[in-house]
Amino acid sequence: SSNTYAQEINNCTIIHGLAGVGKTELAKLVFNDERIKEAFPQRAWVYLRQNCDEKDICRGIISVIEQRRCKLEILESIYQHLKKVLTSRCLIVLDNLWNSSLERLQGILGRNVSILVTSRKAIQLNTRKAIMFPLEPLSDKLSFDLVKKVASSYFREGDIPEIALDEIVAKCRGV
């Protein structure tokens, strides 16, 4: 890449799938795992709104790590400050990413940073270090079993007709 920021490449895992399929829940399990906490002394969870840009993402990371709002406006200043606050191995979760403005950010963050992204779409990056993890909806059988198990904690066995469970499963469409 001719981009000067692409010299250092870090790991990036992208979990993508339909809304409601469990991308954020899976990311929370990873983020809160004790082994992850040990491996990454710094961790930042950044929830992204739909039309955020590179500045918003970087300011969000800085704000979480410093535990105060980042007010920087100039992108180069934001990048410099971001490098300064990332003092050790860091896991950054970008929850609900809509655009693919990660390549330059990956180069800025350096080798000690791993990024975990949740997104409704498969984001293509020009790096071999990115891992795509599609999260598929549940099958009808798994959905039925799950709905039945949840319903059984509220109702006695046989009180819910299977036709009602089938209707619920059909409406949920695997999510």
Short mmCIF file of N, CA and C in Angstrom, two decimals:
data_model
loop_
_atom_site.label_atom_id
_atom_site.label_comp_id
_atom_site.label_asym_id
_atom_site.label_seq_id
_atom_site.Cartn_x
_atom_site.Cartn_y
_atom_site.Cartn_z
N SER A 1 0.84 -1.18 0.00
CA SER A 1 0.00 0.00 0.00
C SER A 1 0.89 1.24 0.00
N SER A 2 0.46 2.26 -0.68
CA SER A 2 1.21 3.51 -0.67
C SER A 2 0.93 4.31 0.59
N ASN A 3 -0.02 3.85 1.38
CA ASN A 3 -0.38 4.52 2.62
C ASN A 3 0.76 4.36 3.64
N THR A 4 1.30 5.45 4.12
CA THR A 4 2.42 5.39 5.06
C THR A 4 2.03 4.78 6.39
N TYR A 5 0.74 4.73 6.70
CA TYR A 5 0.29 4.18 7.99
C TYR A 5 0.15 2.67 7.95
N ALA A 6 0.30 2.06 6.80
CA ALA A 6 0.09 0.62 6.68
C ALA A 6 1.36 -0.18 6.92
N GLN A 7 2.38 0.43 7.51
CA GLN A 7 3.64 -0.26 7.75
C GLN A 7 3.49 -1.35 8.81
N GLU A 8 2.77 -1.06 9.88
CA GLU A 8 2.55 -2.04 10.93
C GLU A 8 1.12 -2.55 10.82
N ILE A 9 0.97 -3.86 10.80
CA ILE A 9 -0.35 -4.45 10.67
C ILE A 9 -0.63 -5.28 11.90
N ASN A 10 -1.81 -5.13 12.45
CA ASN A 10 -2.20 -5.89 13.62
C ASN A 10 -3.27 -6.92 13.24
N ASN A 11 -3.69 -7.69 14.20
CA ASN A 11 -4.72 -8.69 13.97
C ASN A 11 -6.09 -8.04 14.00
N CYS A 12 -6.97 -8.52 13.15
CA CYS A 12 -8.34 -8.01 13.09
C CYS A 12 -9.28 -9.17 12.83
N THR A 13 -10.28 -9.34 13.68
CA THR A 13 -11.30 -10.36 13.49
C THR A 13 -12.62 -9.65 13.28
N ILE A 14 -13.33 -10.03 12.23
CA ILE A 14 -14.59 -9.39 11.90
C ILE A 14 -15.70 -10.43 12.00
N ILE A 15 -16.61 -10.21 12.95
CA ILE A 15 -17.79 -11.07 13.11
C ILE A 15 -18.91 -10.36 12.39
N HIS A 16 -19.47 -11.02 11.37
CA HIS A 16 -20.54 -10.36 10.63
C HIS A 16 -21.74 -11.29 10.48
N GLY A 17 -22.92 -10.68 10.38
CA GLY A 17 -24.14 -11.44 10.21
C GLY A 17 -25.36 -10.54 10.40
N LEU A 18 -26.53 -11.15 10.29
CA LEU A 18 -27.78 -10.41 10.41
C LEU A 18 -27.93 -9.75 11.78
N ALA A 19 -28.72 -8.71 11.84
CA ALA A 19 -29.03 -8.07 13.11
C ALA A 19 -29.73 -9.09 14.00
N GLY A 20 -29.30 -9.16 15.25
CA GLY A 20 -29.93 -10.05 16.20
C GLY A 20 -29.39 -11.46 16.24
N VAL A 21 -28.39 -11.77 15.43
CA VAL A 21 -27.88 -13.14 15.36
C VAL A 21 -26.91 -13.46 16.51
N GLY A 22 -26.43 -12.44 17.22
CA GLY A 22 -25.59 -12.68 18.39
C GLY A 22 -24.15 -12.22 18.25
N LYS A 23 -23.88 -11.32 17.31
CA LYS A 23 -22.51 -10.84 17.10
C LYS A 23 -21.97 -10.13 18.34
N THR A 24 -22.75 -9.23 18.90
CA THR A 24 -22.32 -8.48 20.07
C THR A 24 -22.17 -9.40 21.27
N GLU A 25 -23.08 -10.33 21.44
CA GLU A 25 -22.98 -11.26 22.57
C GLU A 25 -21.72 -12.10 22.48
N LEU A 26 -21.38 -12.56 21.29
CA LEU A 26 -20.15 -13.33 21.09
C LEU A 26 -18.92 -12.47 21.41
N ALA A 27 -18.94 -11.22 20.94
CA ALA A 27 -17.83 -10.30 21.22
C ALA A 27 -17.72 -10.04 22.73
N LYS A 28 -18.85 -9.93 23.44
CA LYS A 28 -18.81 -9.73 24.90
C LYS A 28 -18.17 -10.92 25.60
N LEU A 29 -18.48 -12.13 25.13
CA LEU A 29 -17.87 -13.32 25.74
C LEU A 29 -16.36 -13.29 25.59
N VAL A 30 -15.90 -12.90 24.42
CA VAL A 30 -14.45 -12.80 24.19
C VAL A 30 -13.87 -11.69 25.06
N PHE A 31 -14.46 -10.52 25.02
CA PHE A 31 -13.95 -9.35 25.73
C PHE A 31 -13.85 -9.58 27.23
N ASN A 32 -14.81 -10.30 27.80
CA ASN A 32 -14.86 -10.51 29.25
C ASN A 32 -14.19 -11.79 29.72
N ASP A 33 -13.64 -12.57 28.81
CA ASP A 33 -12.96 -13.80 29.18
C ASP A 33 -11.70 -13.47 29.99
N GLU A 34 -11.48 -14.22 31.06
CA GLU A 34 -10.33 -13.96 31.94
C GLU A 34 -9.00 -14.08 31.20
N ARG A 35 -8.90 -15.02 30.26
CA ARG A 35 -7.65 -15.19 29.51
C ARG A 35 -7.37 -13.97 28.63
N ILE A 36 -8.43 -13.39 28.10
CA ILE A 36 -8.29 -12.18 27.27
C ILE A 36 -7.85 -11.01 28.16
N LYS A 37 -8.45 -10.91 29.33
CA LYS A 37 -8.07 -9.83 30.26
C LYS A 37 -6.59 -9.91 30.63
N GLU A 38 -6.10 -11.15 30.81
CA GLU A 38 -4.68 -11.33 31.12
C GLU A 38 -3.79 -10.97 29.93
N ALA A 39 -4.21 -11.38 28.74
CA ALA A 39 -3.39 -11.18 27.54
C ALA A 39 -3.37 -9.72 27.09
N PHE A 40 -4.43 -8.98 27.40
CA PHE A 40 -4.54 -7.59 26.95
C PHE A 40 -4.75 -6.67 28.15
N PRO A 41 -3.67 -6.10 28.68
CA PRO A 41 -3.79 -5.19 29.82
C PRO A 41 -4.69 -3.98 29.53
N GLN A 42 -4.71 -3.55 28.28
CA GLN A 42 -5.62 -2.47 27.89
C GLN A 42 -6.71 -3.08 27.02
N ARG A 43 -7.95 -2.69 27.31
CA ARG A 43 -9.08 -3.13 26.49
C ARG A 43 -10.04 -1.96 26.33
N ALA A 44 -10.62 -1.86 25.15
CA ALA A 44 -11.57 -0.78 24.90
C ALA A 44 -12.74 -1.31 24.09
N TRP A 45 -13.94 -1.05 24.57
CA TRP A 45 -15.16 -1.41 23.86
C TRP A 45 -15.77 -0.11 23.35
N VAL A 46 -15.89 -0.01 22.02
CA VAL A 46 -16.43 1.21 21.42
C VAL A 46 -17.64 0.85 20.59
N TYR A 47 -18.82 1.35 21.03
CA TYR A 47 -20.03 1.15 20.24
C TYR A 47 -20.11 2.27 19.22
N LEU A 48 -20.34 1.90 17.97
CA LEU A 48 -20.33 2.88 16.88
C LEU A 48 -21.73 3.15 16.36
N ARG A 49 -22.02 4.41 16.13
CA ARG A 49 -23.29 4.73 15.49
C ARG A 49 -23.14 4.57 13.97
N GLN A 50 -24.25 4.54 13.30
CA GLN A 50 -24.25 4.15 11.89
C GLN A 50 -23.37 4.99 10.98
N ASN A 51 -23.35 6.28 11.12
CA ASN A 51 -22.59 7.11 10.18
C ASN A 51 -21.35 7.73 10.82
N CYS A 52 -20.65 6.95 11.64
CA CYS A 52 -19.42 7.48 12.25
C CYS A 52 -18.28 7.40 11.23
N ASP A 53 -17.29 8.24 11.45
CA ASP A 53 -16.14 8.24 10.55
C ASP A 53 -14.88 7.86 11.33
N GLU A 54 -13.76 7.94 10.67
CA GLU A 54 -12.48 7.56 11.26
C GLU A 54 -12.17 8.36 12.53
N LYS A 55 -12.47 9.65 12.50
CA LYS A 55 -12.25 10.50 13.68
C LYS A 55 -13.08 10.00 14.86
N ASP A 56 -14.35 9.69 14.59
CA ASP A 56 -15.25 9.22 15.65
C ASP A 56 -14.74 7.92 16.27
N ILE A 57 -14.26 7.02 15.43
CA ILE A 57 -13.75 5.73 15.92
C ILE A 57 -12.54 5.97 16.81
N CYS A 58 -11.59 6.75 16.35
CA CYS A 58 -10.37 7.01 17.12
C CYS A 58 -10.67 7.76 18.42
N ARG A 59 -11.54 8.78 18.34
CA ARG A 59 -11.91 9.50 19.56
C ARG A 59 -12.62 8.58 20.54
N GLY A 60 -13.43 7.66 20.03
CA GLY A 60 -14.09 6.70 20.89
C GLY A 60 -13.11 5.81 21.63
N ILE A 61 -12.09 5.34 20.93
CA ILE A 61 -11.06 4.50 21.56
C ILE A 61 -10.33 5.30 22.64
N ILE A 62 -9.91 6.51 22.30
CA ILE A 62 -9.20 7.36 23.26
C ILE A 62 -10.07 7.63 24.48
N SER A 63 -11.34 7.94 24.26
CA SER A 63 -12.25 8.26 25.36
C SER A 63 -12.41 7.08 26.32
N VAL A 64 -12.50 5.87 25.78
CA VAL A 64 -12.65 4.70 26.65
C VAL A 64 -11.38 4.46 27.44
N ILE A 65 -10.23 4.54 26.79
CA ILE A 65 -8.97 4.27 27.48
C ILE A 65 -8.67 5.34 28.53
N GLU A 66 -8.88 6.60 28.19
CA GLU A 66 -8.60 7.68 29.14
C GLU A 66 -9.75 7.94 30.11
N GLN A 67 -10.89 7.35 29.85
CA GLN A 67 -12.09 7.52 30.67
C GLN A 67 -12.53 8.98 30.78
N ARG A 68 -12.37 9.66 29.67
CA ARG A 68 -12.88 11.02 29.54
C ARG A 68 -13.03 11.33 28.06
N ARG A 69 -13.90 12.26 27.76
CA ARG A 69 -14.22 12.57 26.36
C ARG A 69 -13.02 13.18 25.64
N CYS A 70 -12.74 12.66 24.45
CA CYS A 70 -11.67 13.21 23.61
C CYS A 70 -12.27 14.31 22.73
N LYS A 71 -11.68 15.50 22.80
CA LYS A 71 -12.23 16.63 22.06
C LYS A 71 -11.37 17.04 20.87
N LEU A 72 -10.35 16.25 20.55
CA LEU A 72 -9.47 16.59 19.42
C LEU A 72 -10.26 16.56 18.11
N GLU A 73 -9.92 17.44 17.20
CA GLU A 73 -10.64 17.54 15.93
C GLU A 73 -9.79 17.20 14.70
N ILE A 74 -8.49 17.47 14.77
CA ILE A 74 -7.62 17.25 13.62
C ILE A 74 -7.19 15.79 13.61
N LEU A 75 -7.40 15.11 12.48
CA LEU A 75 -7.16 13.67 12.39
C LEU A 75 -5.73 13.30 12.77
N GLU A 76 -4.73 14.02 12.31
CA GLU A 76 -3.34 13.71 12.64
C GLU A 76 -3.09 13.83 14.13
N SER A 77 -3.69 14.82 14.78
CA SER A 77 -3.54 14.97 16.23
C SER A 77 -4.21 13.82 16.96
N ILE A 78 -5.35 13.40 16.44
CA ILE A 78 -6.06 12.27 17.04
C ILE A 78 -5.20 11.01 16.94
N TYR A 79 -4.61 10.78 15.77
CA TYR A 79 -3.74 9.61 15.57
C TYR A 79 -2.55 9.65 16.53
N GLN A 80 -1.91 10.80 16.65
CA GLN A 80 -0.75 10.93 17.53
C GLN A 80 -1.14 10.64 18.98
N HIS A 81 -2.28 11.18 19.39
CA HIS A 81 -2.73 10.96 20.76
C HIS A 81 -3.11 9.50 20.99
N LEU A 82 -3.70 8.89 20.00
CA LEU A 82 -4.08 7.48 20.09
C LEU A 82 -2.84 6.61 20.29
N LYS A 83 -1.79 6.87 19.52
CA LYS A 83 -0.55 6.12 19.69
C LYS A 83 0.03 6.30 21.10
N LYS A 84 -0.13 7.50 21.64
CA LYS A 84 0.41 7.82 22.96
C LYS A 84 -0.34 7.07 24.07
N VAL A 85 -1.65 6.92 23.94
CA VAL A 85 -2.43 6.29 25.02
C VAL A 85 -2.38 4.76 24.97
N LEU A 86 -2.00 4.21 23.82
CA LEU A 86 -1.90 2.76 23.71
C LEU A 86 -0.51 2.34 24.20
N THR A 87 -0.42 2.07 25.48
CA THR A 87 0.87 1.85 26.12
C THR A 87 1.25 0.38 26.26
N SER A 88 0.31 -0.53 26.03
CA SER A 88 0.60 -1.96 26.16
C SER A 88 -0.30 -2.73 25.21
N ARG A 89 -0.23 -4.06 25.27
CA ARG A 89 -1.10 -4.87 24.41
C ARG A 89 -2.54 -4.47 24.65
N CYS A 90 -3.28 -4.31 23.57
CA CYS A 90 -4.63 -3.78 23.68
C CYS A 90 -5.59 -4.54 22.78
N LEU A 91 -6.77 -4.82 23.29
CA LEU A 91 -7.87 -5.36 22.49
C LEU A 91 -8.91 -4.26 22.34
N ILE A 92 -9.25 -3.97 21.10
CA ILE A 92 -10.26 -2.96 20.82
C ILE A 92 -11.44 -3.64 20.14
N VAL A 93 -12.62 -3.50 20.72
CA VAL A 93 -13.84 -3.99 20.09
C VAL A 93 -14.55 -2.80 19.47
N LEU A 94 -14.77 -2.90 18.16
CA LEU A 94 -15.56 -1.90 17.44
C LEU A 94 -16.91 -2.55 17.16
N ASP A 95 -17.88 -2.23 17.98
CA ASP A 95 -19.19 -2.86 17.92
C ASP A 95 -20.11 -2.08 16.99
N ASN A 96 -20.60 -2.77 15.97
CA ASN A 96 -21.58 -2.21 15.04
C ASN A 96 -20.94 -1.30 13.98
N LEU A 97 -19.83 -1.75 13.42
CA LEU A 97 -19.16 -0.98 12.36
C LEU A 97 -19.96 -1.09 11.06
N TRP A 98 -20.21 0.04 10.44
CA TRP A 98 -20.98 0.07 9.20
C TRP A 98 -20.12 0.29 7.96
N ASN A 99 -18.99 0.95 8.13
CA ASN A 99 -18.14 1.20 6.97
C ASN A 99 -16.81 0.50 7.16
N SER A 100 -16.01 0.49 6.13
CA SER A 100 -14.76 -0.28 6.18
C SER A 100 -13.54 0.62 6.30
N SER A 101 -13.59 1.60 7.16
CA SER A 101 -12.47 2.53 7.30
C SER A 101 -11.45 2.02 8.32
N LEU A 102 -11.08 0.75 8.21
CA LEU A 102 -10.18 0.15 9.19
C LEU A 102 -8.73 0.08 8.74
N GLU A 103 -8.48 0.10 7.46
CA GLU A 103 -7.12 -0.16 6.98
C GLU A 103 -6.12 0.87 7.49
N ARG A 104 -6.43 2.12 7.38
CA ARG A 104 -5.52 3.15 7.88
C ARG A 104 -5.40 3.05 9.40
N LEU A 105 -6.54 2.81 10.06
CA LEU A 105 -6.54 2.67 11.51
C LEU A 105 -5.67 1.50 11.95
N GLN A 106 -5.73 0.39 11.24
CA GLN A 106 -4.89 -0.76 11.57
C GLN A 106 -3.41 -0.37 11.57
N GLY A 107 -3.00 0.37 10.58
CA GLY A 107 -1.61 0.79 10.51
C GLY A 107 -1.23 1.73 11.63
N ILE A 108 -2.13 2.59 12.03
CA ILE A 108 -1.88 3.53 13.12
C ILE A 108 -1.72 2.80 14.44
N LEU A 109 -2.55 1.81 14.68
CA LEU A 109 -2.59 1.16 15.99
C LEU A 109 -1.35 0.36 16.31
N GLY A 110 -0.72 -0.20 15.31
CA GLY A 110 0.51 -0.95 15.55
C GLY A 110 0.29 -2.41 15.88
N ARG A 111 1.39 -3.07 16.17
CA ARG A 111 1.39 -4.53 16.32
C ARG A 111 0.83 -5.03 17.64
N ASN A 112 0.80 -4.21 18.65
CA ASN A 112 0.34 -4.65 19.96
C ASN A 112 -1.17 -4.57 20.12
N VAL A 113 -1.86 -4.19 19.08
CA VAL A 113 -3.31 -4.00 19.16
C VAL A 113 -4.02 -5.04 18.29
N SER A 114 -5.03 -5.65 18.88
CA SER A 114 -5.92 -6.54 18.12
C SER A 114 -7.29 -5.90 18.10
N ILE A 115 -7.95 -6.02 16.94
CA ILE A 115 -9.26 -5.41 16.77
C ILE A 115 -10.28 -6.52 16.57
N LEU A 116 -11.39 -6.43 17.29
CA LEU A 116 -12.53 -7.32 17.10
C LEU A 116 -13.69 -6.46 16.66
N VAL A 117 -14.23 -6.75 15.48
CA VAL A 117 -15.28 -5.93 14.89
C VAL A 117 -16.57 -6.73 14.80
N THR A 118 -17.69 -6.10 15.13
CA THR A 118 -18.98 -6.68 14.80
C THR A 118 -19.61 -5.81 13.73
N SER A 119 -20.21 -6.46 12.74
CA SER A 119 -20.78 -5.72 11.62
C SER A 119 -21.89 -6.53 10.97
N ARG A 120 -22.83 -5.85 10.39
CA ARG A 120 -23.89 -6.55 9.67
C ARG A 120 -23.44 -7.01 8.29
N LYS A 121 -22.32 -6.49 7.83
CA LYS A 121 -21.84 -6.90 6.51
C LYS A 121 -20.39 -7.34 6.58
N ALA A 122 -19.99 -8.15 5.63
CA ALA A 122 -18.61 -8.60 5.55
C ALA A 122 -17.76 -7.42 5.08
N ILE A 123 -16.83 -7.01 5.90
CA ILE A 123 -15.96 -5.89 5.57
C ILE A 123 -14.68 -6.44 4.98
N GLN A 124 -14.35 -6.01 3.80
CA GLN A 124 -13.15 -6.49 3.13
C GLN A 124 -11.98 -5.58 3.45
N LEU A 125 -10.90 -6.19 3.90
CA LEU A 125 -9.68 -5.44 4.17
C LEU A 125 -8.56 -5.98 3.30
N ASN A 126 -7.63 -5.14 2.96
CA ASN A 126 -6.49 -5.55 2.13
C ASN A 126 -5.34 -6.01 3.01
N THR A 127 -5.60 -6.96 3.87
CA THR A 127 -4.56 -7.51 4.72
C THR A 127 -4.83 -8.98 4.98
N ARG A 128 -3.77 -9.75 5.07
CA ARG A 128 -3.92 -11.18 5.36
C ARG A 128 -4.16 -11.42 6.83
N LYS A 129 -3.97 -10.41 7.65
CA LYS A 129 -4.14 -10.56 9.10
C LYS A 129 -5.60 -10.45 9.53
N ALA A 130 -6.51 -10.16 8.64
CA ALA A 130 -7.93 -10.05 8.98
C ALA A 130 -8.60 -11.41 8.84
N ILE A 131 -9.38 -11.76 9.84
CA ILE A 131 -10.11 -13.03 9.83
C ILE A 131 -11.60 -12.70 9.77
N MET A 132 -12.28 -13.27 8.80
CA MET A 132 -13.72 -13.08 8.67
C MET A 132 -14.43 -14.23 9.38
N PHE A 133 -15.39 -13.90 10.22
CA PHE A 133 -16.14 -14.90 10.95
C PHE A 133 -17.63 -14.65 10.75
N PRO A 134 -18.22 -15.32 9.73
CA PRO A 134 -19.65 -15.13 9.52
C PRO A 134 -20.46 -15.86 10.59
N LEU A 135 -21.40 -15.18 11.20
CA LEU A 135 -22.26 -15.77 12.21
C LEU A 135 -23.64 -15.96 11.58
N GLU A 136 -23.99 -17.21 11.36
CA GLU A 136 -25.22 -17.56 10.66
C GLU A 136 -26.41 -17.64 11.63
N PRO A 137 -27.63 -17.41 11.13
CA PRO A 137 -28.83 -17.60 11.97
C PRO A 137 -28.96 -19.07 12.38
N LEU A 138 -29.68 -19.30 13.46
CA LEU A 138 -29.92 -20.67 13.92
C LEU A 138 -30.81 -21.42 12.93
N SER A 139 -30.61 -22.73 12.85
CA SER A 139 -31.49 -23.56 12.03
C SER A 139 -32.88 -23.60 12.67
N ASP A 140 -33.88 -24.00 11.91
CA ASP A 140 -35.24 -24.11 12.45
C ASP A 140 -35.28 -25.06 13.64
N LYS A 141 -34.56 -26.16 13.55
CA LYS A 141 -34.57 -27.13 14.65
C LYS A 141 -33.94 -26.54 15.91
N LEU A 142 -32.78 -25.90 15.79
CA LEU A 142 -32.16 -25.27 16.96
C LEU A 142 -33.04 -24.16 17.52
N SER A 143 -33.65 -23.38 16.63
CA SER A 143 -34.55 -22.32 17.07
C SER A 143 -35.72 -22.90 17.85
N PHE A 144 -36.31 -23.97 17.31
CA PHE A 144 -37.44 -24.62 17.97
C PHE A 144 -37.03 -25.13 19.35
N ASP A 145 -35.88 -25.80 19.42
CA ASP A 145 -35.41 -26.33 20.70
C ASP A 145 -35.16 -25.21 21.71
N LEU A 146 -34.60 -24.10 21.26
CA LEU A 146 -34.33 -22.97 22.14
C LEU A 146 -35.63 -22.34 22.65
N VAL A 147 -36.57 -22.10 21.75
CA VAL A 147 -37.85 -21.51 22.14
C VAL A 147 -38.59 -22.44 23.11
N LYS A 148 -38.54 -23.72 22.83
CA LYS A 148 -39.21 -24.70 23.70
C LYS A 148 -38.57 -24.70 25.09
N LYS A 149 -37.24 -24.65 25.14
CA LYS A 149 -36.54 -24.64 26.43
C LYS A 149 -36.88 -23.39 27.23
N VAL A 150 -36.89 -22.24 26.56
CA VAL A 150 -37.23 -20.99 27.26
C VAL A 150 -38.68 -21.03 27.72
N ALA A 151 -39.57 -21.47 26.85
CA ALA A 151 -40.99 -21.54 27.20
C ALA A 151 -41.24 -22.50 28.37
N SER A 152 -40.46 -23.59 28.44
CA SER A 152 -40.66 -24.57 29.51
C SER A 152 -40.32 -24.01 30.88
N SER A 153 -39.55 -22.94 30.94
CA SER A 153 -39.26 -22.33 32.24
C SER A 153 -40.41 -21.44 32.71
N TYR A 154 -41.35 -21.14 31.83
CA TYR A 154 -42.50 -20.32 32.18
C TYR A 154 -43.81 -21.11 32.24
N PHE A 155 -43.89 -22.20 31.49
CA PHE A 155 -45.11 -22.98 31.39
C PHE A 155 -44.82 -24.45 31.68
N ARG A 156 -45.86 -25.17 32.13
CA ARG A 156 -45.71 -26.61 32.34
C ARG A 156 -45.66 -27.32 31.00
N GLU A 157 -45.00 -28.48 31.00
CA GLU A 157 -44.89 -29.32 29.80
C GLU A 157 -46.29 -29.59 29.25
N GLY A 158 -46.48 -29.36 27.98
CA GLY A 158 -47.77 -29.63 27.32
C GLY A 158 -48.73 -28.45 27.33
N ASP A 159 -48.44 -27.38 28.09
CA ASP A 159 -49.34 -26.22 28.12
C ASP A 159 -49.22 -25.35 26.87
N ILE A 160 -48.12 -25.48 26.15
CA ILE A 160 -47.92 -24.69 24.93
C ILE A 160 -48.02 -25.64 23.75
N PRO A 161 -49.00 -25.42 22.88
CA PRO A 161 -49.11 -26.29 21.70
C PRO A 161 -47.92 -26.08 20.76
N GLU A 162 -47.49 -27.16 20.11
CA GLU A 162 -46.34 -27.07 19.20
C GLU A 162 -46.59 -26.09 18.07
N ILE A 163 -47.85 -25.92 17.67
CA ILE A 163 -48.16 -24.97 16.60
C ILE A 163 -47.76 -23.55 17.01
N ALA A 164 -47.94 -23.21 18.30
CA ALA A 164 -47.54 -21.89 18.79
C ALA A 164 -46.02 -21.75 18.75
N LEU A 165 -45.32 -22.81 19.13
CA LEU A 165 -43.85 -22.77 19.08
C LEU A 165 -43.38 -22.62 17.64
N ASP A 166 -44.03 -23.34 16.71
CA ASP A 166 -43.68 -23.23 15.30
C ASP A 166 -43.87 -21.80 14.78
N GLU A 167 -44.95 -21.15 15.21
CA GLU A 167 -45.21 -19.78 14.78
C GLU A 167 -44.15 -18.82 15.30
N ILE A 168 -43.76 -19.02 16.56
CA ILE A 168 -42.72 -18.17 17.15
C ILE A 168 -41.41 -18.35 16.39
N VAL A 169 -41.04 -19.60 16.12
CA VAL A 169 -39.80 -19.90 15.39
C VAL A 169 -39.82 -19.27 14.01
N ALA A 170 -40.96 -19.36 13.33
CA ALA A 170 -41.09 -18.79 11.99
C ALA A 170 -40.90 -17.27 12.02
N LYS A 171 -41.45 -16.61 13.04
CA LYS A 171 -41.32 -15.16 13.14
C LYS A 171 -39.89 -14.73 13.47
N CYS A 172 -39.17 -15.54 14.23
CA CYS A 172 -37.81 -15.19 14.64
C CYS A 172 -36.80 -15.37 13.50
N ARG A 173 -37.09 -16.24 12.57
CA ARG A 173 -36.22 -16.50 11.40
C ARG A 173 -34.75 -16.70 11.77
N GLY A 174 -34.53 -17.47 12.84
CA GLY A 174 -33.16 -17.86 13.17
C GLY A 174 -32.38 -16.88 14.02
N VAL A 175 -33.01 -15.77 14.40
CA VAL A 175 -32.28 -14.82 15.24
C VAL A 175 -32.93 -14.76 16.62
#
